[in-house]
Short mmCIF file of C-alpha atoms in Angstrom, two decimals:
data_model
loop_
_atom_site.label_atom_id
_atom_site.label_comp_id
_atom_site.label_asym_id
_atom_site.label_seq_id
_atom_site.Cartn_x
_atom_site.Cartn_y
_atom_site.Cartn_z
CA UNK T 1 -28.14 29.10 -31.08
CA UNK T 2 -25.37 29.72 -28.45
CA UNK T 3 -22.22 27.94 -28.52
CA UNK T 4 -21.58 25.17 -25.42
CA UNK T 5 -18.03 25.32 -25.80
CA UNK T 6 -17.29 27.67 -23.22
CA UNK T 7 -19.31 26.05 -20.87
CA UNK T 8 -17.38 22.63 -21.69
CA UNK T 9 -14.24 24.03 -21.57
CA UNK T 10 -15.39 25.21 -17.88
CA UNK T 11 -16.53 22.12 -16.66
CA UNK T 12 -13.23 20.45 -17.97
CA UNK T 13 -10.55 22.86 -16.74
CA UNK T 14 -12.61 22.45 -12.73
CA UNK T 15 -12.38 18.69 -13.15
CA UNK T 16 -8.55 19.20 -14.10
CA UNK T 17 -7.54 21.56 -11.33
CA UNK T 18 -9.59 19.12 -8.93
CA UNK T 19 -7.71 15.89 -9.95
CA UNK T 20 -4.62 18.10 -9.56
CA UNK T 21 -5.26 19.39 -6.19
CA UNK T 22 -5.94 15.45 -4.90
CA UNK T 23 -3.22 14.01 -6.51
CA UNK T 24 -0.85 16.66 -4.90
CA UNK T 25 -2.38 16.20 -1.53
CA UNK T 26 -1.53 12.29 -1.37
CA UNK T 27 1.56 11.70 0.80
CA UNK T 28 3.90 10.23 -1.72
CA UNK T 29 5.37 6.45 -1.10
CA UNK T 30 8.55 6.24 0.44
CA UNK T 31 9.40 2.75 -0.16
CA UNK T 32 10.18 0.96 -3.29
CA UNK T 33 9.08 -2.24 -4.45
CA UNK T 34 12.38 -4.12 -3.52
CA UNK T 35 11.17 -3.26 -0.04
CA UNK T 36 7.58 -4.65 -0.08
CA UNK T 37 7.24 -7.95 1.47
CA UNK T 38 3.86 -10.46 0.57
CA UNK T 39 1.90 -11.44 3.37
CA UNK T 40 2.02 -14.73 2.00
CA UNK T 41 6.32 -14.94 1.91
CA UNK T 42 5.77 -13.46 5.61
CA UNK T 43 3.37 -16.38 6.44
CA UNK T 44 5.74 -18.88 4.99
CA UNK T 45 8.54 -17.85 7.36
CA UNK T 46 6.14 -18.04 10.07
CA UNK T 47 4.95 -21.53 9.32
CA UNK T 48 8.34 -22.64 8.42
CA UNK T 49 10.35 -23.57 11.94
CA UNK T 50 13.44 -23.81 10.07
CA UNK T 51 13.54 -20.78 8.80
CA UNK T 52 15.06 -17.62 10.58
CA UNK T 53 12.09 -15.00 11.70
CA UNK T 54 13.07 -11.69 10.50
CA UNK T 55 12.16 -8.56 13.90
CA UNK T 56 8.84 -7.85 13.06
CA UNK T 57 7.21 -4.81 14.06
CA UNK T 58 4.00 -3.15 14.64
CA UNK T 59 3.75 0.03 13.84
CA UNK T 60 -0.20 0.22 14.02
CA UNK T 61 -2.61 0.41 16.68
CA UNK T 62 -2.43 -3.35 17.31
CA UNK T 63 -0.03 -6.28 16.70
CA UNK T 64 -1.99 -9.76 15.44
CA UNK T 65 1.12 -11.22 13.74
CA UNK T 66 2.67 -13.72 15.81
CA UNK T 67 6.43 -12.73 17.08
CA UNK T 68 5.72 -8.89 16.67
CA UNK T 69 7.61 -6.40 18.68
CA UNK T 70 4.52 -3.44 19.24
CA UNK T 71 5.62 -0.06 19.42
CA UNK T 72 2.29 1.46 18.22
CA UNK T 73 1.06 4.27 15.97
CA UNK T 74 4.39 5.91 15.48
CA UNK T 75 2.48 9.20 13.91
CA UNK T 76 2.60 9.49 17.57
CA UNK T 77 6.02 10.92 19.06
CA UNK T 78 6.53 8.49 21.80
CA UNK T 79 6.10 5.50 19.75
CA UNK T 80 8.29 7.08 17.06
CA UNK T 81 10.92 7.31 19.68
CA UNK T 82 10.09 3.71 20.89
CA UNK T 83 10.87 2.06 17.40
CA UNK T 84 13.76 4.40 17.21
CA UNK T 85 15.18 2.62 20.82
CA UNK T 86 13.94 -0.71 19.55
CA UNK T 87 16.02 -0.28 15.99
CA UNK T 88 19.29 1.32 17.43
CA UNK T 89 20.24 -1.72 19.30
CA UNK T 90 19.89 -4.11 15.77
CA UNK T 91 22.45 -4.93 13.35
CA UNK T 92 21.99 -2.88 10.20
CA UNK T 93 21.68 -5.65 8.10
CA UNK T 94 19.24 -7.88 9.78
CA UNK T 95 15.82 -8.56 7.98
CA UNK T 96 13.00 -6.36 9.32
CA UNK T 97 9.09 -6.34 8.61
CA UNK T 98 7.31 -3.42 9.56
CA UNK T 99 3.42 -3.27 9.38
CA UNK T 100 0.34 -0.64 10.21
CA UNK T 101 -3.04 -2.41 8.72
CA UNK T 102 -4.93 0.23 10.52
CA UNK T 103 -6.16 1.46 6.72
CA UNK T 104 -5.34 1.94 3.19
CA UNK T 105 -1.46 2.78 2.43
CA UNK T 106 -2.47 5.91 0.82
CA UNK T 107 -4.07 7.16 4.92
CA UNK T 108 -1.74 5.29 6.63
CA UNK T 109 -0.28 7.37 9.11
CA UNK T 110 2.02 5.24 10.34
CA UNK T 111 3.89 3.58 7.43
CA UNK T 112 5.93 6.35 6.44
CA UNK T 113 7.56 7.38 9.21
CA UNK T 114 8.51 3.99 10.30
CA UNK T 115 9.62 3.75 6.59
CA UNK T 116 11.95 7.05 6.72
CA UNK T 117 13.16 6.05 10.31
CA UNK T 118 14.51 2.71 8.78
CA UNK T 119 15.77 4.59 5.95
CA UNK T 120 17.33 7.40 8.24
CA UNK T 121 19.13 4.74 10.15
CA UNK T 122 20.97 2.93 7.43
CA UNK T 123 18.97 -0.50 7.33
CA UNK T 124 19.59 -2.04 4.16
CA UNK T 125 17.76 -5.32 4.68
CA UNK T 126 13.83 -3.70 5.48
CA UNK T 127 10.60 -4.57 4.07
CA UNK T 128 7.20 -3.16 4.54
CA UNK T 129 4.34 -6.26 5.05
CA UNK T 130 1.76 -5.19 2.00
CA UNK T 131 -0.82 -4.73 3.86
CA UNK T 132 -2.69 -2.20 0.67
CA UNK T 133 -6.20 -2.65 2.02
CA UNK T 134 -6.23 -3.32 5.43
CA UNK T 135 -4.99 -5.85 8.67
CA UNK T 136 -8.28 -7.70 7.91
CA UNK T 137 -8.57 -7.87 4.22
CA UNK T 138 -4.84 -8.48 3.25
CA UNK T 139 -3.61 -10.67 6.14
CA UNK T 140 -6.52 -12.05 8.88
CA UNK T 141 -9.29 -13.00 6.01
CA UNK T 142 -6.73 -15.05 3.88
CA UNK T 143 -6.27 -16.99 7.09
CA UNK T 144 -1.88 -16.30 7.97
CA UNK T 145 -1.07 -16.80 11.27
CA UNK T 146 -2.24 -14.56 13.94
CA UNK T 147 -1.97 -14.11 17.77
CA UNK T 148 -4.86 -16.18 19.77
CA UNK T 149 -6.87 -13.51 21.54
#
């Protein structure tokens, strides 16, 4: 009777270098948790006249937060440039959300770079809304404030 071994060991070593290879490909997170807002502490501020609004910003394809600043997609150069003109003229250490929704964190295409921009320009008091899933899931089905369409 012939030995299966080999043909284990096989199997196991592909399913190893496959993992590998997709866990290498992810884009890796540039934010901490210190700089992870919940949509709920967002929400609060919103509902909560007495309480200062942070500049919140739309980095995604749409803006359905109420008192967002929309610069778009900023994996697109122009908007990239547009956050950068909307960021230069803010003090440093002034409170700002920054959100995408468009899709998961792990495919956002948007997230980072607003990330690294804030990063690149010294802010000290940023947060990224965590929005994991997706605009709909994580901030419009749990029923936060949103613009009237």
């Amino acid at each position: 009777m012939k030995s299966s071994r080999p043909f284990y060991t096989l199997i196991l070593s592909l399913a190893f270098i496959i993992i590998s290879i997709t866990g290498f490909a992810q884009k890796p997170v540039n934010w901490t948790p210190d700089h992870v807002m919940q949509p709920s502490e967002l929400a609060q501020k919103l509902n909560d006249s007495s309480t200062a609004l942070p500049v919140i910003i739309s980095v995604g394809p749409g803006a359905l937060i109420p008192h967002s600043i929309v610069v778009g997609p900023v994996q697109e150069e122009e908007n990239l440039a547009k956050l950068t003109n909307q960021l230069k003229g803010l003090d440093r250490k002034k409170e700002v959300v920054v959100y995408c929704g468009c899709c998961p964190y792990e495919h956002c295409p948007n997230v980072r770079p607003a990330v690294a921009l804030l990063k690149e320009l010294k802010f000290t008091n940023y947060k990224l809304l965590d929005l994991p899933h997706n605009m709909k899931t994580d901030w419009l089905d749990k029923g936060y404030p949103r613009v009237k369409l």
